[in-house]
Coordinates of C-alpha atoms in Angstrom, one line a residue:
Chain A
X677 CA 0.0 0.0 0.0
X678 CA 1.3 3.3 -1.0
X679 CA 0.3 6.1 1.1
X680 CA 1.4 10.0 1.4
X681 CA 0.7 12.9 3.0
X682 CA 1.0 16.5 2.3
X683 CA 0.5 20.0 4.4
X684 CA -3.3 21.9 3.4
X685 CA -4.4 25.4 4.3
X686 CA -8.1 24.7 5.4
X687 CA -10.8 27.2 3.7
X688 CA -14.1 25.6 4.8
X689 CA -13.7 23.1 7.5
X690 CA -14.7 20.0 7.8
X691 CA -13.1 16.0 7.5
X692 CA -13.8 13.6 4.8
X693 CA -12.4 11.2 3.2
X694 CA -13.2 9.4 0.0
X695 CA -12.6 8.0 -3.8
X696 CA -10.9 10.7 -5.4
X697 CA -11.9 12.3 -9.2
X698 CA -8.9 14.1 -9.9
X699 CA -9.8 16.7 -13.1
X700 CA -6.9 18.4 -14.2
X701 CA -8.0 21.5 -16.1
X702 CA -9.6 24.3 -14.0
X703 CA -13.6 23.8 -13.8
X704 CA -16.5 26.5 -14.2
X705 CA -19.1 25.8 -12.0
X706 CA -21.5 27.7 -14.1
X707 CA -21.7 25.5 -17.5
X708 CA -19.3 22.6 -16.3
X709 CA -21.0 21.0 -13.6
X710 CA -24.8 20.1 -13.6
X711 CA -26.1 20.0 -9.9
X712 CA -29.0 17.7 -10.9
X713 CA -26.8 15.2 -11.9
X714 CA -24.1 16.1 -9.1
X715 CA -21.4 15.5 -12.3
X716 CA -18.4 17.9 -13.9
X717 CA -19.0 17.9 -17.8
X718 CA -16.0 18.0 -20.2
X719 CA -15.3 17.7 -23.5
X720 CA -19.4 16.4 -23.8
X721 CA -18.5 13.5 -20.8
X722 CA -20.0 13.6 -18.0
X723 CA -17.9 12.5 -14.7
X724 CA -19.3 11.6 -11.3
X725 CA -18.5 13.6 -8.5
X726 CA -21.2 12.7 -5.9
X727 CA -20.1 11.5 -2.5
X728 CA -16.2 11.8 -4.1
X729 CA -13.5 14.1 -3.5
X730 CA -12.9 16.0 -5.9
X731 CA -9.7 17.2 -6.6
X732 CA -9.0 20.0 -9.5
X733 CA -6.2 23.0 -9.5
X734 CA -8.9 26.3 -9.6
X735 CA -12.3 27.2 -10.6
X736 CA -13.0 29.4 -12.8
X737 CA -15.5 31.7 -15.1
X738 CA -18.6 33.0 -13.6
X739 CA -19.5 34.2 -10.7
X740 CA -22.7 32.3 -10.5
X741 CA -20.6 29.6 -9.8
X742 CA -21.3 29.5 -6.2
X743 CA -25.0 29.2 -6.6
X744 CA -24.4 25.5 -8.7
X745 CA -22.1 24.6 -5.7
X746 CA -24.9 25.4 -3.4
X747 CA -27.2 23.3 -5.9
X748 CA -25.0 20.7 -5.2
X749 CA -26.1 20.3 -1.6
X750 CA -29.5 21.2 -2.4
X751 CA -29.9 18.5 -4.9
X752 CA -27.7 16.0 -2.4
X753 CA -25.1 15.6 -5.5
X754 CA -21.8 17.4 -3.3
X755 CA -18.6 16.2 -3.4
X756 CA -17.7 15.0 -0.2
X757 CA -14.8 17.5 -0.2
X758 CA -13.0 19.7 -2.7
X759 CA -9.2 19.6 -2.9
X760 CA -7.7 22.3 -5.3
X761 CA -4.2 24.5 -5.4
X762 CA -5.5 27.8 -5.3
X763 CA -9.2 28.9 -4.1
X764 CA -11.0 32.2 -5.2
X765 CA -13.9 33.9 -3.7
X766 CA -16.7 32.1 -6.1
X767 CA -15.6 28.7 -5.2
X768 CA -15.3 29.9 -1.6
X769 CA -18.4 31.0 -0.9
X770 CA -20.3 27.9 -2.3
X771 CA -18.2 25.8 -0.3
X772 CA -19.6 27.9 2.8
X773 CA -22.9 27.8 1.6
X774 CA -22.6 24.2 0.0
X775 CA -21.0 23.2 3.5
X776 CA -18.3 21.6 1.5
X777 CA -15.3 21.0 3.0
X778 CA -12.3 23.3 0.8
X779 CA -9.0 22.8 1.4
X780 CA -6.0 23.7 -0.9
X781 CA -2.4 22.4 -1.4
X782 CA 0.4 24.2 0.2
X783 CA 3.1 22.6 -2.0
X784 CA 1.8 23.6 -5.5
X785 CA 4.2 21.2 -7.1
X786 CA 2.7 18.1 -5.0
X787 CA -0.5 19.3 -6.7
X788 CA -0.3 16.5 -9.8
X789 CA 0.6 13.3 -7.9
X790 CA -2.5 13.6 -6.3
X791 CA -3.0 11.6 -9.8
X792 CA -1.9 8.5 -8.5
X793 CA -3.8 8.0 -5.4
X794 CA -7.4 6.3 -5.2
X795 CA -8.2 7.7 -1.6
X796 CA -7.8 10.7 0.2
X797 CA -8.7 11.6 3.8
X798 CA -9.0 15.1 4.8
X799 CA -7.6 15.5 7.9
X800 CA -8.7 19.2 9.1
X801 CA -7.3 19.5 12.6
X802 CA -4.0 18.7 12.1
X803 CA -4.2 20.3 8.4
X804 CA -3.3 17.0 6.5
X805 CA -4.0 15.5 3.3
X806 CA -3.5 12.0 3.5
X807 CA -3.7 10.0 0.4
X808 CA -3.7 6.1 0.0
X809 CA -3.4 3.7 -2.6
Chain B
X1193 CA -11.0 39.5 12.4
X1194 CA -11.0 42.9 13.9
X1195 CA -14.8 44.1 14.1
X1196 CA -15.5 47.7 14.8
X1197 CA -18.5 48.6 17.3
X1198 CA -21.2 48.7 15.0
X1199 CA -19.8 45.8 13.3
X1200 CA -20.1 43.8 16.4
X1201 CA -23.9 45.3 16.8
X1202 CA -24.9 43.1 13.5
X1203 CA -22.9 40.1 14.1
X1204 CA -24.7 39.5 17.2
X1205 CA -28.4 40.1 16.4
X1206 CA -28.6 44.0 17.2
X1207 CA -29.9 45.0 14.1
X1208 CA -32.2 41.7 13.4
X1209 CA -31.4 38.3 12.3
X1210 CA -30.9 38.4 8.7
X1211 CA -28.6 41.4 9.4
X1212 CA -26.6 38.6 11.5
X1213 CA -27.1 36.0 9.3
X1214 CA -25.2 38.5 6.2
X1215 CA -22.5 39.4 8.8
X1216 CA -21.5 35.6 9.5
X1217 CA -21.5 35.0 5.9
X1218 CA -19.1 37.7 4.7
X1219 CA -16.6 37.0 7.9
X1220 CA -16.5 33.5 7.0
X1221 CA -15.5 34.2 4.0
X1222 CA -13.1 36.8 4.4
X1223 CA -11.5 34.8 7.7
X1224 CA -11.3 31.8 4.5
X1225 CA -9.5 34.8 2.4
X1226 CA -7.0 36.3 5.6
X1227 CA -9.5 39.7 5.6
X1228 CA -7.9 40.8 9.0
X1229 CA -11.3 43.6 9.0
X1230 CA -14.4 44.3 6.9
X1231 CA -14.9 47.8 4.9
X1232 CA -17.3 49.5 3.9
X1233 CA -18.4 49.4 0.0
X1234 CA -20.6 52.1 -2.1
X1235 CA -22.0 50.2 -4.4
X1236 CA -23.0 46.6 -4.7
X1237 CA -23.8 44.0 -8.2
X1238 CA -25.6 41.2 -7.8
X1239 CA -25.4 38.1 -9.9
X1240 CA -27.1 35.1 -10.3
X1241 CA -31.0 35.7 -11.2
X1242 CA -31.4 33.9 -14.1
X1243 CA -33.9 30.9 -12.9
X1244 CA -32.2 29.1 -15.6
X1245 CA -28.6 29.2 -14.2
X1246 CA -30.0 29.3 -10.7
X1247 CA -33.0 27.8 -10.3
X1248 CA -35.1 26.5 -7.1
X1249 CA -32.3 26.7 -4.7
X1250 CA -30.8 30.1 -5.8
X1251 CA -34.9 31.3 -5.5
X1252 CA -35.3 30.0 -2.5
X1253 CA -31.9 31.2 -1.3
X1254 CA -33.1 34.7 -2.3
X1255 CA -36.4 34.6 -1.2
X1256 CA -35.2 33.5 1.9
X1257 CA -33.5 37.0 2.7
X1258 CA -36.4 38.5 0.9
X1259 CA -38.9 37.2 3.5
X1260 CA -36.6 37.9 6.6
X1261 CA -36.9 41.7 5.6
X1262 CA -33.9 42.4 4.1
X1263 CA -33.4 45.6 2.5
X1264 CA -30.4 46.9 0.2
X1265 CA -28.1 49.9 2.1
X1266 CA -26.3 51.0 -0.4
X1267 CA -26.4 51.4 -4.2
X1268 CA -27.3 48.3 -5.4
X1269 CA -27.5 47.0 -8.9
X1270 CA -28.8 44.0 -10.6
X1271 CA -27.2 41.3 -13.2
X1272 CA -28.7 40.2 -16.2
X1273 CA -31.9 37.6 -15.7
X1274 CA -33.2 35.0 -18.3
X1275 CA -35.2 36.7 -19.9
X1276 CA -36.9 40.0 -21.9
X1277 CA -39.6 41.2 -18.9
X1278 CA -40.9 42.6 -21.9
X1279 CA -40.8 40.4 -24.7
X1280 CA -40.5 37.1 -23.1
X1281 CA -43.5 35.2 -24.8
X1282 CA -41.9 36.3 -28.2
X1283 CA -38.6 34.4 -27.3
X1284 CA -39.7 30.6 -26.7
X1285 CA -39.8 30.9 -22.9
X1286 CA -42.9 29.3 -21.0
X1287 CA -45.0 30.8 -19.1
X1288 CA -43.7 28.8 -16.1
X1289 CA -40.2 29.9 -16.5
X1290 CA -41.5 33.6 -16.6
X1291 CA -43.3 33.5 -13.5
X1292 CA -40.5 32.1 -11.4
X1293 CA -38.1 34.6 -13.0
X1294 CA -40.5 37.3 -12.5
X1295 CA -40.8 36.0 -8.8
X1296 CA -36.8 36.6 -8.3
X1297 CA -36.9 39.8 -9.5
X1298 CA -39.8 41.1 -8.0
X1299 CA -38.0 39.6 -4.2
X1300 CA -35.1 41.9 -5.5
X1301 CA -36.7 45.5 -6.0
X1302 CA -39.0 44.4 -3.3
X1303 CA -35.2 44.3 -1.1
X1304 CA -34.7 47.6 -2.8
X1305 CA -32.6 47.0 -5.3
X1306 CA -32.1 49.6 -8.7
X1307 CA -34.2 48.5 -11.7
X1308 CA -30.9 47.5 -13.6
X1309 CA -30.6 44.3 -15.2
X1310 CA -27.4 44.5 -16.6
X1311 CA -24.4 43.3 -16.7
X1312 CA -22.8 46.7 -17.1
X1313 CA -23.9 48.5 -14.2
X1314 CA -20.6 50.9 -14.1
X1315 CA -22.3 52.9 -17.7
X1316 CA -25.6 53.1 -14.7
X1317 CA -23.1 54.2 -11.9
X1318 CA -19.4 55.3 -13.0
X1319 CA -16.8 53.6 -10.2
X1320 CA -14.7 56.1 -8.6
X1321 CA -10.9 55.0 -8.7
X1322 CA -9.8 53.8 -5.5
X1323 CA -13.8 53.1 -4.1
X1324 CA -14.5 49.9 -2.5
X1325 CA -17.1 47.7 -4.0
X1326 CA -19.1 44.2 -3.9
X1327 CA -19.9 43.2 -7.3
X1328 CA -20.3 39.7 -9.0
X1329 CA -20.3 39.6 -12.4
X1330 CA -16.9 38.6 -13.8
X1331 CA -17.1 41.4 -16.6
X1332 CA -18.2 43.6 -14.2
X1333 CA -15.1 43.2 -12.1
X1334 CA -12.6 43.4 -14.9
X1335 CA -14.1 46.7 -15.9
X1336 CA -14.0 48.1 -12.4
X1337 CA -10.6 47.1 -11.1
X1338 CA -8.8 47.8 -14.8
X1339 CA -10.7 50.5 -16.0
X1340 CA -12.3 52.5 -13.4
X1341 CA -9.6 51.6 -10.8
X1342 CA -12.1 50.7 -8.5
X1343 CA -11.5 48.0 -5.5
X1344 CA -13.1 44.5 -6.0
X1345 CA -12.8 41.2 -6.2
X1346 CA -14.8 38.6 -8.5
X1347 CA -17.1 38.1 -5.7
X1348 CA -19.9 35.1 -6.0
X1349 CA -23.5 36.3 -6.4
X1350 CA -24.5 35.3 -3.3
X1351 CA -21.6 37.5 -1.2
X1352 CA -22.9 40.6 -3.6
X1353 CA -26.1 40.2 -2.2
X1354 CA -24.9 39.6 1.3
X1355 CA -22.7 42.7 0.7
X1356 CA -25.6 44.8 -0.5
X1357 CA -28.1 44.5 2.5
X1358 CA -25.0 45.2 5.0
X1359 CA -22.9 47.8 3.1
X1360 CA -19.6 45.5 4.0
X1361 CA -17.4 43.4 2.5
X1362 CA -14.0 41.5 4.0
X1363 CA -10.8 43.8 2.8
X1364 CA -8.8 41.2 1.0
X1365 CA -7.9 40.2 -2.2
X1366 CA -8.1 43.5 -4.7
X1367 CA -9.8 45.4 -1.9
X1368 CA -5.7 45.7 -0.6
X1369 CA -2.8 47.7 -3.2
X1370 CA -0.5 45.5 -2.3
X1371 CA -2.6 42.4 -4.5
X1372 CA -3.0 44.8 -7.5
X1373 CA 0.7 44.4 -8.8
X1374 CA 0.9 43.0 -12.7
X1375 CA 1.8 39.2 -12.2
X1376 CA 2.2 38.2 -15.9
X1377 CA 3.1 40.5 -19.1
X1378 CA 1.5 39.9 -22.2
X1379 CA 3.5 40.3 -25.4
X1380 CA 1.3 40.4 -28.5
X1381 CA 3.5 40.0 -32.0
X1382 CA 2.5 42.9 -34.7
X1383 CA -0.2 43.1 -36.9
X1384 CA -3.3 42.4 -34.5
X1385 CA -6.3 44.9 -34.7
X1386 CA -6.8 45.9 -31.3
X1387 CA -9.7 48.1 -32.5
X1388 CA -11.6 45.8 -33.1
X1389 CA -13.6 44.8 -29.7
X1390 CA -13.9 40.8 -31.6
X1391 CA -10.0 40.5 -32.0
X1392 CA -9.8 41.9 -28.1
X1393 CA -12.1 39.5 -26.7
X1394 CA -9.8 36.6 -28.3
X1395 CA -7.3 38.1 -27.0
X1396 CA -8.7 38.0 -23.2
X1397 CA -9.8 34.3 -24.0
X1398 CA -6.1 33.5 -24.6
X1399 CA -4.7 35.3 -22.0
X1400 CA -7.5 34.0 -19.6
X1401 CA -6.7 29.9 -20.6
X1402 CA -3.1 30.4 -20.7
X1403 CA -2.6 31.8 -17.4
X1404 CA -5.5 31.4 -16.0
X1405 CA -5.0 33.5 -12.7
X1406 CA -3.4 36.4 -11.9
X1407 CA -3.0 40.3 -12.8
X1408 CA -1.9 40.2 -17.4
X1409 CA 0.2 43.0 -17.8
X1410 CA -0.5 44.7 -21.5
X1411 CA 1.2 47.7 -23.1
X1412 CA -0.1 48.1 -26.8
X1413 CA 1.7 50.4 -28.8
X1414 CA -2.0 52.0 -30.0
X1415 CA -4.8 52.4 -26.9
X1416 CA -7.3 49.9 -27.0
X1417 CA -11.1 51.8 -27.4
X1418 CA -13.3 51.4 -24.6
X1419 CA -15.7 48.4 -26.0
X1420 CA -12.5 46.5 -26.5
X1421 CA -11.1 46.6 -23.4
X1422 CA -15.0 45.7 -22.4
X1423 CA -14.1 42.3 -24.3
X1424 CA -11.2 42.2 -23.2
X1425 CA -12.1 41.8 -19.8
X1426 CA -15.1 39.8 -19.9
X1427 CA -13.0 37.2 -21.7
X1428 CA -10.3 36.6 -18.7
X1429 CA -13.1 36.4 -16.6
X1430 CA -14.4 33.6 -18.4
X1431 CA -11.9 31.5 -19.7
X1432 CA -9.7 32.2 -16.4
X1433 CA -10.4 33.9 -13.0
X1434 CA -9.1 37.1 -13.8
X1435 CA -10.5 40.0 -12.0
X1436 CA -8.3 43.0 -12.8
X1437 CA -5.4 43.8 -15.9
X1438 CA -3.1 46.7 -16.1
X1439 CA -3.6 48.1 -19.1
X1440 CA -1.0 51.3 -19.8
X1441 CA -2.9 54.2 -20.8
X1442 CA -6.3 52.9 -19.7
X1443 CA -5.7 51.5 -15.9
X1444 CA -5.3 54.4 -13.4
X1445 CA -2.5 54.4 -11.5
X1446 CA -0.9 52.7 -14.1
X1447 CA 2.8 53.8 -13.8
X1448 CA 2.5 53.3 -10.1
X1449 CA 1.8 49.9 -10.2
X1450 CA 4.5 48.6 -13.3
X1451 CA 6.8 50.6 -10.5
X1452 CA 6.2 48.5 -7.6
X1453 CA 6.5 45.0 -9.7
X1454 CA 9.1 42.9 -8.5
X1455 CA 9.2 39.2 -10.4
X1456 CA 7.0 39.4 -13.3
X1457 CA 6.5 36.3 -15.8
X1458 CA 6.1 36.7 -19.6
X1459 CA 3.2 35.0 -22.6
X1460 CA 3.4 35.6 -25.8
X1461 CA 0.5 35.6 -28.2
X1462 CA 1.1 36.3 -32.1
X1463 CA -1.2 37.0 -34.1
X1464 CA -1.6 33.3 -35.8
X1465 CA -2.8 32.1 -32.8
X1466 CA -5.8 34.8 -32.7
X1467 CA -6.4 33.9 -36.6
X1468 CA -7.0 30.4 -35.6
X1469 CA -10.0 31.2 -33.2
X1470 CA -11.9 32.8 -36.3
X1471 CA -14.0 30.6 -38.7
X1472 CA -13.9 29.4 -42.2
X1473 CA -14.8 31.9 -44.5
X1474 CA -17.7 29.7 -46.3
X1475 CA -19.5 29.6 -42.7
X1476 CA -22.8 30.3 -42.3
X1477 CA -24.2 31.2 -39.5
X1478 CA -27.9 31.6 -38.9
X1479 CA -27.8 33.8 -35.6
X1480 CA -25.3 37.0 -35.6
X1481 CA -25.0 38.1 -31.6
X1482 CA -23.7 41.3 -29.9
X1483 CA -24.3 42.4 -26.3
X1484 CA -22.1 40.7 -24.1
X1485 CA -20.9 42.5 -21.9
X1486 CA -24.3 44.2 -22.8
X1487 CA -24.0 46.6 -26.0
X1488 CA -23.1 50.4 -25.0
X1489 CA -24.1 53.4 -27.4
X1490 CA -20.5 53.3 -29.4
X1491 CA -21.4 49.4 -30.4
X1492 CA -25.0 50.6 -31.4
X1493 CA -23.7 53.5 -33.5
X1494 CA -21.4 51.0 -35.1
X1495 CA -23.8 48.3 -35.9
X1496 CA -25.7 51.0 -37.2
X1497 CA -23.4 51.9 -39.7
X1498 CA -22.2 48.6 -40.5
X1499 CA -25.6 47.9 -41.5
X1500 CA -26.6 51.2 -43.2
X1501 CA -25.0 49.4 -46.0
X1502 CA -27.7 46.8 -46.2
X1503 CA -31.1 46.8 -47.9
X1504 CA -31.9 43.9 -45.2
X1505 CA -30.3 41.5 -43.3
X1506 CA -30.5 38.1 -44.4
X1507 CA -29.0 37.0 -40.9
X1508 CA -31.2 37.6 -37.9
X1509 CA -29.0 39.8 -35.4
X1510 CA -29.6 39.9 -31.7
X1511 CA -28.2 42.4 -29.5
X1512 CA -28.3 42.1 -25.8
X1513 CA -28.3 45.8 -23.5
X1514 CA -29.3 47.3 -20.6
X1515 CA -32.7 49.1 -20.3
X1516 CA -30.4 52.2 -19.3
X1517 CA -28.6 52.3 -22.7
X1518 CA -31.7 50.9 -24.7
X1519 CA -33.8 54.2 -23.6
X1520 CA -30.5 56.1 -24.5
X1521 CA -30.5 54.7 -28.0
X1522 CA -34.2 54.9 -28.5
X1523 CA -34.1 58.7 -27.8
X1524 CA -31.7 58.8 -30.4
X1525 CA -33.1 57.2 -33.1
X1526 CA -31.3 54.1 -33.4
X1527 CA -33.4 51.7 -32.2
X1528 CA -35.8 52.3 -34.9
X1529 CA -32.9 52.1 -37.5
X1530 CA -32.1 48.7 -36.0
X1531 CA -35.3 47.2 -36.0
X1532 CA -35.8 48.4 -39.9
X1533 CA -32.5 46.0 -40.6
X1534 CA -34.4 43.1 -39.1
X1535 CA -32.1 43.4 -35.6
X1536 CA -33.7 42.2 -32.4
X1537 CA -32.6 44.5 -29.6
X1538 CA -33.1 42.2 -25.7
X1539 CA -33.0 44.2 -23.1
X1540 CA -33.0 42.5 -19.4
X1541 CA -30.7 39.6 -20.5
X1542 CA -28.2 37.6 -22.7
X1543 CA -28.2 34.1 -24.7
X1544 CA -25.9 33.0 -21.9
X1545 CA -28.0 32.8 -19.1
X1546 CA -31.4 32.6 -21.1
X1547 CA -33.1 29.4 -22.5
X1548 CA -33.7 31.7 -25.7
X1549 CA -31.2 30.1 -28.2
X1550 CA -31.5 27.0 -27.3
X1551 CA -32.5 24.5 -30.0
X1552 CA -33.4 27.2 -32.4
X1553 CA -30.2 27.9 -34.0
X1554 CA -27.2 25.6 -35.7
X1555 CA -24.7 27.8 -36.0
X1556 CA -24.5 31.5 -33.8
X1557 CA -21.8 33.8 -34.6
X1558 CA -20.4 35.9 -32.1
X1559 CA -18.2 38.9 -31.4
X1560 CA -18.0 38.0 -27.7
X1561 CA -15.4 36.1 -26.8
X1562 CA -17.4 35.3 -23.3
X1563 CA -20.4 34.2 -25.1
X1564 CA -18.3 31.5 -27.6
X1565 CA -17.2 29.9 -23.5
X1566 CA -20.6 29.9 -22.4
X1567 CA -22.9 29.4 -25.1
X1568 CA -21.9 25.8 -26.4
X1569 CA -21.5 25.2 -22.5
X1570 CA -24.9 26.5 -21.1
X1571 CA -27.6 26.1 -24.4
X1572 CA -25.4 23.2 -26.1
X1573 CA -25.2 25.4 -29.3
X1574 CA -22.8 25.7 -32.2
X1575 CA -20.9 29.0 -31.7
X1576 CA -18.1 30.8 -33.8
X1577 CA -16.5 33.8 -32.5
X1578 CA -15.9 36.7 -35.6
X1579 CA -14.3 40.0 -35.4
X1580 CA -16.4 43.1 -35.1
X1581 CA -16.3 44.6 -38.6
X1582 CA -16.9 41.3 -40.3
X1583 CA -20.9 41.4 -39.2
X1584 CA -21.7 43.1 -42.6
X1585 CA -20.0 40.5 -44.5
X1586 CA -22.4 37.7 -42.4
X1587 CA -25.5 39.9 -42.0
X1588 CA -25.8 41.5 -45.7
X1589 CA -25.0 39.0 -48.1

């Protein structure tokens, strides 16, 4: 079993852990992610990110973005958590009104391996990502 | 986070619960952000209202507040909705969708807000450079910070209208100088039309996908008009999460900020790259659209004249503005001229956030470099992206 961990700045607390979707282009809430269906569209597929953690590096595009996050909830499709390398306001404030845990990676650079890791447990206290195989 | 008196007051009840319930949203956020206090802002923007992008929970969300007695307590301004209040049983939207998007608006003067409806609220109420605002709307924001010199960030819809019934917002982010520095210089290779507010929009989409974050530094050798950088701007906000550029000869406080940069990285975008964003020539597109960000006069006066050499469009066009600078153009005579060349002028809302266009059209072309992200994204429909002075060749063949 492979397992690492690596140092997060908590945004919206919370603990989780989880099957991790790891998307690697940043996502806009607004036209990328359907709430009904709780899944992130790209490229016309649609991926699951109900119950998951979801792991991707921003978000990005409009502002109205934080109302599908809070859609999320209200349509019981949230991720269990969100993992990305730098959060902005939009994706912020759904997390807070989603009540979605949002945490981001201190070490940019460790950002990608995230990649090879099935599980991940957020652990808020002691601001750890711990990610196993 | 430091909290003045009064502050205090709302956070704990004083002033009513939904007064409280605003408070604990905006600290949470800003405590998320490092705001060490909350300032005051003169004017907030609200986004998300269109039912479509929305829906139940953003209505419920709103009329939530709505029921609770909120009211706005300072200037506040509204974003585009999804649809024409107007004209919306001419534009394949049910009678359903109408009443619940007349139901979010109707919460949203009821709180006080300005009968707006637009996603250009700084041509309703001119930023002041250095004044501290709450706006959503990514366009909105570009405009502000890189234009106007005005303080904000690209704040989610719902923090704008948390922002608007308290008059505060956390001071981080934009709100502080030292987070307005250029991060990233763009270089852009000879021979691009930056007059053109098409060819500026693509030029935001670049910049916006190949950097994605951060402050793009541009010094053109001729100034970019006014509806460009308008493009411009929208496009970083949708492609990227850019909320501000420093634009020499546009952004105030422009030499003051190139002075205090430190590290700065370098793109470059030629003019190939822009060439390969624009469409076959044999394309045909059955939808022309302009108005997003929502047209102002100078786009009018253009179209105008672009079409003036038409007998009739064979292309339906749609343009997308503001009640403010519709009853500006009407006064002047151009709507009428439009509506003569078979042009369609929406007031109230865009093909972005409407259900309008969808399934109605195979092909839209576009000068917004905004609309070409979100259309295909939000009504599944074919979009091309075209410069500005190549509508005649589309609309009057």
């Amino acid at each position: 079993m492979q397992i690492r961990k690596l140092r997060i700045k908590v945004l919206v607390e919370g603990s989780a852990e989880g099957e991790i979707i790891f998307l690697d282009s940043p996502v806009s809430f607004l036209g990328e992610v359907d709430p009904k269906k709780g899944v992130v569209v790209k490229s016309g597929k649609e991926i699951n990110i109900k119950n998951k953690i979801m792991v991707f590096p921003n978000s990005r595009g409009s502002t109205v973005g934080s109302y599908v996050i809070y859609a999320l909830r209200y349509y019981n499709n949230s991720p269990k958590a969100m993992i990305v390398k730098k959060a902005e306001p939009i994706l912020i404030t759904g997390c807070i009104l989603g009540e979605i845990p949002l945490v981001e990676i201190m070490d940019e650079n460790s950002f990608t391996e995230i990649k090879n890791y099935h599980k991940a447990i957020i652990d808020s206290e002691n601001k750890l990502l711990i990610l196993t195989n | 986070m430091y909290l003045t008196k009064e502050e205090e007051k709302m956070i704990q009840g004083e002033e009513g619960p939904v007064i409280e319930k605003a408070m604990k949203i905006i600290v949470k956020i800003g405590e998320a952000l490092g705001a060490e206090n909350l300032i005051n802002i003169s004017h907030a923007h609200v986004s998300g209202l269109s039912y479509l992008t929305i829906g139940e929970p953003g209505l419920l969300f709103i009329k939530n507040f709505r029921e609770q007695g909120a009211r706005t307590r300072v200037f506040s301004t509204l974003n585009p909705v999804g649809m024409d209040l107007q004209i919306w049983n001419k534009l394949n939207i049910s009678r359903d969708f109408a009443e619940k998007q007349e139901e979010i608006v109707r919460y949203m003067y009821e709180m006080g807000f300005e009968e707006s409806l637009t996603c250009t609220p700084y041509l309703i109420r001119e930023p002041k450079e250095g004044e501290h605002l709450a706006w959503g709307e990514s366009s909105a924001v570009g405009m502000a910070n890189t234009y106007y010199g005005a303080h904000t960030n690209r704040e989610g819809g719902p923090l704008a209208l948390m922002s608007a019934i308290t008059g505060k917002t956390y001071n981080a982010g934009l709100h502080l100088s030292e987070n307005r520095i250029p991060t990233t210089k763009i270089v852009l290779t000879d021979g691009i039309n930056l007059s053109d507010p098409g060819i500026a929009g693509i030029i935001g989409y670049i910049v916006g996908e190949k950097i994605g974050t951060g402050i793009p530094l541009l010094e053109t050798k001729t100034s970019l008009t006014y509806t460009a950088v308008k493009a411009y701007t929208a496009a970083t906000g949708a492609s990227g999460s850019i909320a501000m550029s420093v634009i020499k000869g546009i952004t105030p406080g422009y030499k003051d900020l190139v002075k205090k940069i430190d590290k700065i990285e370098k793109i470059e975008i030629d003019k190939k790259e822009i060439q390969d964003y624009l469409p076959d020539e044999n394309i045909e597109p059955d939808l022309i659209f302009i108005g997003c960000p929502h047209a102002d006069m100078d786009e009018i006066i253009e179209l105008k004249k672009i079409l003036e050499k038409c007998n009739r469009t064979k292309t339906p066009i749609w343009v997308s503005t503001s009640r403010y600078i519709y009853n500006k153009a009407l006064k002047h005579g151009l709507i009428k001229e439009l509506e003569k060349k078979n042009v369609l002028i929406l007031r109230d809302t865009c093909p972005v956030v409407s259900p309008a266009v969808r399934g109605r059209f195979k092909k839209i072309a576009t000068t917004s470099s905004k609309s070409y992200f979100y259309i295909p994204r939000m009504q599944n429909s074919p979009t091309i992206v075209i410069p500005f002075h190549w509508i005649g060749d589309y609309a009057c063949r």
